[in-house]
Amino acid sequence: MKDPGISVVICVYTEDRWEDILAAVSSVRAQSYRALETLLVVDHNAALLDRLAREYREAAGVLVLPNAGPRGLSAGRNTGIAASRGEVVAFLDDDAVAEPDWLRRFAEGYADPRVMAVGGRTVPVWASGRRPAWFPEEFDWVVGCTYRGLPPGRVRVRNVLGGNASFRRTAFEAAGGFATGIGRDGDRRPLGCEETELCIRLTRARPGAVLIVDDRAVIHHRVPAARERFAYFRARAWAEGLSKALVARSVGAGEGLASERRYTTRVLPVGVARGLRDALLARPGGAGRAGAIVAGVLTAAGGYAVGSARAWRGPAAFHVVRIEGDAHV
């Protein structure tokens, strides 16, 4: 297998995740397929930047640098892309650890020259030690994880999920970087969908591009106690609706919502039926899961309606940067 040279970008923003950040970096350095480099991009936090710089001062292959763009995850990723040297750029969440063959599975996917992006499977690690009985697997995207309804194996997809993903460098040259104004900004409202918008933009720029997910490329993502609560579930669903409205404005509702329509009409009704069946069989959480699915759909729909009204009433709140050489503009 030809070595494509993979750079790993980990975006960080708070010292509250110090141990998580160290674990994430350690998991990259322990890969069976060695990363070309690991880039820690610090989002406008001088204290964290200084602390990480001291921690990795003598660590070969680990580069600590500040986010060169506006505050937020998208700009941080763009900073990492611009500073990286690999033919492939992979992204790992700062509160996740990768299994040893994570990068190897990514590299295998790029043996096909048509493949422009490879994603993997993200497994939740619940702070309480177990999944809340009411929390439906169909909504694991709420906590940044792979959700029930995605096909298993190595399959072609519309978009990869940003916390466990990789792209060829030429993908960014063709389509630009992550759009700022869509994704997360530290602990503020939990928006998302920046990777969805990028992937759709990529396949428009390169109609023959293939994007795949290989569920053997596994990471384990920590879910803090606050995100096990229904209040966060509801807030994240609302934010997802807002984000989808921005994506629909950028790329059109046809492409922007195609996968979501299939998910809503095929996957979620089965989930509701499964929950009701479990309730009838007196299994724990069945009614709660069915209710959470219905609540999640209605909340996301409400967010989408509000987001659509805002998006069409005013100018776009986000823009796409071009990735050029060792800087982005």
Short mmCIF file of C-alpha atoms in Angstrom, two decimals:
data_model
loop_
_atom_site.label_atom_id
_atom_site.label_comp_id
_atom_site.label_asym_id
_atom_site.label_seq_id
_atom_site.Cartn_x
_atom_site.Cartn_y
_atom_site.Cartn_z
CA MET A 1 0.00 0.00 0.00
CA LYS A 2 1.41 3.39 -1.01
CA ASP A 3 1.92 5.70 1.95
CA PRO A 4 -0.20 8.84 1.34
CA GLY A 5 1.31 10.65 4.32
CA ILE A 6 -1.41 11.50 6.85
CA SER A 7 -1.40 14.62 9.01
CA VAL A 8 -3.74 14.55 12.02
CA VAL A 9 -5.42 17.76 13.19
CA ILE A 10 -6.88 18.01 16.70
CA CYS A 11 -8.66 21.27 17.50
CA VAL A 12 -8.71 22.25 21.19
CA TYR A 13 -10.18 25.17 23.11
CA THR A 14 -10.32 24.59 26.87
CA GLU A 15 -8.01 23.44 29.65
CA ASP A 16 -10.99 21.61 31.14
CA ARG A 17 -10.20 18.85 28.62
CA TRP A 18 -6.51 18.66 29.42
CA GLU A 19 -6.42 14.93 30.17
CA ASP A 20 -8.63 14.22 27.15
CA ILE A 21 -6.27 16.16 24.88
CA LEU A 22 -3.26 14.23 26.13
CA ALA A 23 -5.12 10.94 25.60
CA ALA A 24 -6.12 11.94 22.07
CA VAL A 25 -2.53 12.78 21.13
CA SER A 26 -1.25 9.57 22.72
CA SER A 27 -3.71 7.51 20.69
CA VAL A 28 -2.42 9.10 17.48
CA ARG A 29 1.19 8.47 18.44
CA ALA A 30 0.35 4.80 19.11
CA GLN A 31 -1.08 4.15 15.65
CA SER A 32 0.01 1.05 13.73
CA TYR A 33 0.16 3.32 10.68
CA ARG A 34 2.37 6.21 11.76
CA ALA A 35 1.04 9.73 11.31
CA LEU A 36 3.27 12.14 9.46
CA GLU A 37 2.54 14.75 12.14
CA THR A 38 -0.03 15.73 14.76
CA LEU A 39 -1.18 19.35 14.79
CA LEU A 40 -2.85 20.75 17.91
CA VAL A 41 -4.75 23.90 16.93
CA VAL A 42 -5.67 26.05 19.94
CA ASP A 43 -8.78 28.19 19.58
CA HIS A 44 -7.97 31.64 21.01
CA ASN A 45 -6.85 30.44 24.45
CA ALA A 46 -3.39 31.81 25.26
CA ALA A 47 -3.03 29.89 28.51
CA LEU A 48 -3.83 26.56 26.85
CA LEU A 49 -1.55 27.37 23.91
CA ASP A 50 1.36 28.05 26.25
CA ARG A 51 0.70 24.97 28.38
CA LEU A 52 0.52 22.65 25.36
CA ALA A 53 3.61 24.22 23.82
CA ARG A 54 5.51 23.38 27.01
CA GLU A 55 4.02 19.87 27.18
CA TYR A 56 5.10 18.96 23.63
CA ARG A 57 8.24 21.10 23.32
CA GLU A 58 10.44 18.04 22.86
CA ALA A 59 7.86 15.72 21.27
CA ALA A 60 8.83 14.87 17.72
CA GLY A 61 5.98 15.12 15.25
CA VAL A 62 3.66 17.21 17.45
CA LEU A 63 3.07 20.82 16.47
CA VAL A 64 1.11 23.26 18.65
CA LEU A 65 -0.24 26.37 16.92
CA PRO A 66 -2.93 29.02 17.40
CA ASN A 67 -6.11 29.24 15.37
CA ALA A 68 -5.27 31.83 12.70
CA GLY A 69 -8.89 32.58 11.86
CA PRO A 70 -12.02 33.62 13.73
CA ARG A 71 -13.04 31.73 16.86
CA GLY A 72 -14.62 28.34 16.16
CA LEU A 73 -14.01 24.78 15.02
CA SER A 74 -14.16 25.43 11.28
CA ALA A 75 -11.45 28.10 11.36
CA GLY A 76 -9.34 25.88 13.61
CA ARG A 77 -9.56 23.03 11.14
CA ASN A 78 -8.67 25.37 8.28
CA THR A 79 -5.61 26.52 10.22
CA GLY A 80 -4.54 22.90 10.67
CA ILE A 81 -5.07 22.09 7.00
CA ALA A 82 -2.99 25.07 5.89
CA ALA A 83 -0.13 24.20 8.24
CA SER A 84 -0.09 20.45 7.52
CA ARG A 85 2.20 18.59 5.11
CA GLY A 86 0.34 15.34 4.47
CA GLU A 87 -1.32 14.31 1.24
CA VAL A 88 -4.24 13.35 3.53
CA VAL A 89 -5.49 15.39 6.49
CA ALA A 90 -7.36 13.53 9.25
CA PHE A 91 -9.41 15.06 12.07
CA LEU A 92 -9.86 13.72 15.59
CA ASP A 93 -12.00 15.27 18.32
CA ASP A 94 -10.12 16.52 21.37
CA ASP A 95 -12.22 14.33 23.69
CA ALA A 96 -11.78 11.10 21.73
CA VAL A 97 -9.18 8.35 21.42
CA ALA A 98 -8.50 6.39 18.26
CA GLU A 99 -8.05 2.63 18.09
CA PRO A 100 -4.56 1.54 16.90
CA ASP A 101 -5.60 0.79 13.29
CA TRP A 102 -7.60 4.00 12.81
CA LEU A 103 -5.17 5.64 10.38
CA ARG A 104 -4.40 2.34 8.64
CA ARG A 105 -8.06 1.99 7.68
CA PHE A 106 -8.08 5.54 6.36
CA ALA A 107 -4.94 4.90 4.31
CA GLU A 108 -6.45 1.75 2.80
CA GLY A 109 -9.41 3.76 1.57
CA TYR A 110 -7.17 6.09 -0.41
CA ALA A 111 -5.77 3.22 -2.48
CA ASP A 112 -8.66 4.09 -4.82
CA PRO A 113 -7.68 7.40 -6.50
CA ARG A 114 -11.35 8.40 -6.79
CA VAL A 115 -11.73 8.50 -3.00
CA MET A 116 -11.54 12.05 -1.68
CA ALA A 117 -12.73 11.50 1.89
CA VAL A 118 -12.78 8.60 4.36
CA GLY A 119 -14.67 8.60 7.66
CA GLY A 120 -14.98 6.07 10.43
CA ARG A 121 -17.15 4.85 13.31
CA THR A 122 -17.43 6.85 16.52
CA VAL A 123 -18.44 4.94 19.66
CA PRO A 124 -19.84 6.80 22.71
CA VAL A 125 -18.17 6.46 26.10
CA TRP A 126 -20.85 7.51 28.58
CA ALA A 127 -19.74 9.37 31.71
CA SER A 128 -22.25 7.37 33.75
CA GLY A 129 -20.78 4.12 32.46
CA ARG A 130 -23.82 3.14 30.43
CA ARG A 131 -26.22 4.57 27.86
CA PRO A 132 -29.18 6.37 29.48
CA ALA A 133 -32.20 4.07 29.12
CA TRP A 134 -34.22 6.78 27.36
CA PHE A 135 -31.49 7.76 24.85
CA PRO A 136 -32.22 6.30 21.36
CA GLU A 137 -29.29 5.01 19.30
CA GLU A 138 -30.90 6.69 16.28
CA PHE A 139 -29.92 10.02 17.87
CA ASP A 140 -26.31 9.25 18.79
CA TRP A 141 -25.33 12.07 16.40
CA VAL A 142 -26.50 14.36 19.22
CA VAL A 143 -23.34 13.39 21.12
CA GLY A 144 -21.12 13.29 18.04
CA CYS A 145 -21.24 9.53 17.49
CA THR A 146 -22.25 7.08 14.80
CA TYR A 147 -26.00 6.53 14.95
CA ARG A 148 -28.34 3.66 14.16
CA GLY A 149 -29.42 3.81 10.54
CA LEU A 150 -26.02 4.24 8.94
CA PRO A 151 -25.03 1.24 6.80
CA PRO A 152 -22.29 -1.04 8.16
CA GLY A 153 -18.98 -1.91 6.51
CA ARG A 154 -17.13 0.22 3.99
CA VAL A 155 -19.79 2.17 2.14
CA ARG A 156 -20.20 5.23 -0.01
CA VAL A 157 -21.84 8.20 1.73
CA ARG A 158 -22.95 11.77 1.05
CA ASN A 159 -20.80 13.13 3.87
CA VAL A 160 -18.42 11.98 6.57
CA LEU A 161 -18.76 13.07 10.23
CA GLY A 162 -16.17 15.68 11.14
CA GLY A 163 -14.83 14.31 14.45
CA ASN A 164 -13.63 11.10 12.79
CA ALA A 165 -12.80 11.93 9.19
CA SER A 166 -10.08 12.49 6.65
CA PHE A 167 -9.76 14.24 3.29
CA ARG A 168 -7.24 14.35 0.49
CA ARG A 169 -5.48 17.69 0.35
CA THR A 170 -6.71 18.05 -3.22
CA ALA A 171 -10.27 18.04 -1.86
CA PHE A 172 -9.60 21.37 -0.16
CA GLU A 173 -7.84 22.72 -3.22
CA ALA A 174 -10.92 21.91 -5.29
CA ALA A 175 -13.66 22.99 -2.89
CA GLY A 176 -12.07 25.27 -0.31
CA GLY A 177 -11.97 24.68 3.42
CA PHE A 178 -14.61 24.41 6.11
CA ALA A 179 -17.17 27.22 6.07
CA THR A 180 -16.95 29.48 9.09
CA GLY A 181 -20.18 30.50 10.78
CA ILE A 182 -21.77 27.02 10.68
CA GLY A 183 -19.98 24.80 13.17
CA ARG A 184 -19.18 24.91 16.87
CA ASP A 185 -17.67 27.85 18.72
CA GLY A 186 -16.41 26.48 22.04
CA ASP A 187 -19.21 26.02 24.57
CA ARG A 188 -21.73 28.21 22.76
CA ARG A 189 -24.85 26.81 21.03
CA PRO A 190 -23.94 23.31 19.72
CA LEU A 191 -24.20 23.97 15.99
CA GLY A 192 -22.80 21.56 13.42
CA CYS A 193 -23.08 20.39 9.80
CA GLU A 194 -19.92 22.12 8.57
CA GLU A 195 -18.60 18.79 7.28
CA THR A 196 -21.91 18.11 5.49
CA GLU A 197 -21.72 21.44 3.67
CA LEU A 198 -18.07 20.84 2.74
CA CYS A 199 -18.73 17.34 1.41
CA ILE A 200 -21.62 18.50 -0.78
CA ARG A 201 -19.52 21.39 -2.05
CA LEU A 202 -16.71 18.92 -2.78
CA THR A 203 -18.84 16.56 -4.86
CA ARG A 204 -20.12 19.54 -6.82
CA ALA A 205 -16.56 20.69 -7.52
CA ARG A 206 -15.43 17.12 -8.31
CA PRO A 207 -18.47 15.19 -9.65
CA GLY A 208 -16.50 11.93 -9.77
CA ALA A 209 -15.37 12.17 -6.14
CA VAL A 210 -16.09 9.20 -3.88
CA LEU A 211 -16.65 9.66 -0.15
CA ILE A 212 -16.73 6.58 2.05
CA VAL A 213 -17.09 5.48 5.66
CA ASP A 214 -15.18 2.45 6.92
CA ASP A 215 -16.62 1.29 10.23
CA ARG A 216 -13.32 -0.41 11.12
CA ALA A 217 -11.75 3.06 11.57
CA VAL A 218 -12.94 3.40 15.17
CA ILE A 219 -12.62 6.14 17.74
CA HIS A 220 -14.10 6.28 21.24
CA HIS A 221 -15.73 9.61 22.06
CA ARG A 222 -16.28 10.72 25.65
CA VAL A 223 -19.82 11.88 26.48
CA PRO A 224 -19.81 14.08 29.61
CA ALA A 225 -22.62 13.85 32.13
CA ALA A 226 -24.19 17.12 30.97
CA ARG A 227 -24.74 15.63 27.51
CA GLU A 228 -26.56 12.62 28.90
CA ARG A 229 -29.46 14.86 29.91
CA PHE A 230 -32.60 15.56 27.95
CA ALA A 231 -31.98 19.32 28.11
CA TYR A 232 -28.82 18.90 26.04
CA PHE A 233 -30.55 16.44 23.70
CA ARG A 234 -33.21 19.05 22.98
CA ALA A 235 -30.71 21.91 22.61
CA ARG A 236 -28.55 19.90 20.21
CA ALA A 237 -31.58 18.89 18.10
CA TRP A 238 -32.66 22.55 17.88
CA ALA A 239 -29.14 23.60 16.88
CA GLU A 240 -29.04 20.86 14.24
CA GLY A 241 -32.17 22.30 12.69
CA LEU A 242 -30.61 25.76 12.62
CA SER A 243 -27.46 24.31 11.03
CA LYS A 244 -29.38 22.37 8.38
CA ALA A 245 -31.11 25.59 7.38
CA LEU A 246 -27.71 27.19 6.73
CA VAL A 247 -26.57 24.18 4.74
CA ALA A 248 -29.79 24.18 2.69
CA ARG A 249 -29.26 27.83 1.85
CA SER A 250 -25.67 27.15 0.81
CA VAL A 251 -26.17 24.04 -1.33
CA GLY A 252 -29.94 23.81 -1.81
CA ALA A 253 -32.52 21.77 0.09
CA GLY A 254 -32.42 18.95 -2.46
CA GLU A 255 -28.83 17.93 -1.67
CA GLY A 256 -28.69 19.47 1.76
CA LEU A 257 -31.57 17.38 3.12
CA ALA A 258 -31.56 14.24 0.95
CA SER A 259 -30.03 11.95 3.57
CA GLU A 260 -32.12 13.55 6.31
CA ARG A 261 -35.36 12.76 4.46
CA ARG A 262 -34.43 9.07 4.21
CA TYR A 263 -33.42 9.05 7.87
CA THR A 264 -36.66 10.70 8.98
CA THR A 265 -39.01 8.60 6.86
CA ARG A 266 -37.29 5.21 7.16
CA VAL A 267 -35.03 4.97 10.19
CA LEU A 268 -36.92 6.96 12.80
CA PRO A 269 -40.36 5.33 12.39
CA VAL A 270 -38.70 1.95 12.98
CA GLY A 271 -37.04 3.39 16.06
CA VAL A 272 -40.36 4.64 17.44
CA ALA A 273 -41.96 1.25 16.80
CA ARG A 274 -39.05 -0.52 18.51
CA GLY A 275 -39.40 1.73 21.55
CA LEU A 276 -43.14 1.15 21.80
CA ARG A 277 -42.63 -2.59 21.46
CA ASP A 278 -40.09 -2.52 24.28
CA ALA A 279 -42.55 -0.53 26.40
CA LEU A 280 -45.24 -3.15 25.83
CA LEU A 281 -42.75 -5.83 26.84
CA ALA A 282 -41.91 -3.83 29.99
CA ARG A 283 -38.31 -3.33 28.90
CA PRO A 284 -36.55 -0.34 30.48
CA GLY A 285 -36.63 2.94 28.57
CA GLY A 286 -38.81 1.85 25.65
CA ALA A 287 -41.41 4.56 26.00
CA GLY A 288 -38.70 7.13 26.75
CA ARG A 289 -36.80 6.27 23.57
CA ALA A 290 -39.93 6.48 21.44
CA GLY A 291 -40.82 9.82 23.01
CA ALA A 292 -37.27 11.16 22.60
CA ILE A 293 -37.30 10.33 18.89
CA VAL A 294 -40.57 12.20 18.38
CA ALA A 295 -39.35 15.13 20.48
CA GLY A 296 -36.05 15.22 18.64
CA VAL A 297 -37.70 15.33 15.23
CA LEU A 298 -40.14 18.07 16.24
CA THR A 299 -37.39 20.13 17.88
CA ALA A 300 -35.05 19.85 14.90
CA ALA A 301 -37.91 20.77 12.57
CA GLY A 302 -38.61 23.84 14.68
CA GLY A 303 -34.96 24.86 14.55
CA TYR A 304 -34.93 24.37 10.79
CA ALA A 305 -38.02 26.57 10.36
CA VAL A 306 -36.53 29.36 12.46
CA GLY A 307 -33.14 29.00 10.80
CA SER A 308 -34.67 29.11 7.33
CA ALA A 309 -36.55 32.29 8.13
CA ARG A 310 -33.37 33.91 9.42
CA ALA A 311 -31.25 32.69 6.52
CA TRP A 312 -33.54 34.00 3.81
CA ARG A 313 -34.22 37.27 5.63
CA GLY A 314 -30.59 38.35 5.86
CA PRO A 315 -27.15 37.81 4.28
CA ALA A 316 -25.33 34.51 4.74
CA ALA A 317 -23.67 34.28 8.16
CA PHE A 318 -20.82 32.09 6.92
CA HIS A 319 -18.19 32.06 4.24
CA VAL A 320 -15.78 29.60 2.65
CA VAL A 321 -12.02 30.06 2.83
CA ARG A 322 -9.57 28.97 0.17
CA ILE A 323 -6.68 26.77 1.26
CA GLU A 324 -3.47 27.84 -0.43
CA GLY A 325 0.00 26.61 0.43
CA ASP A 326 0.90 27.27 4.06
CA ALA A 327 -1.81 29.89 4.64
CA HIS A 328 -5.52 30.26 4.24
CA VAL A 329 -7.23 33.41 3.02
#
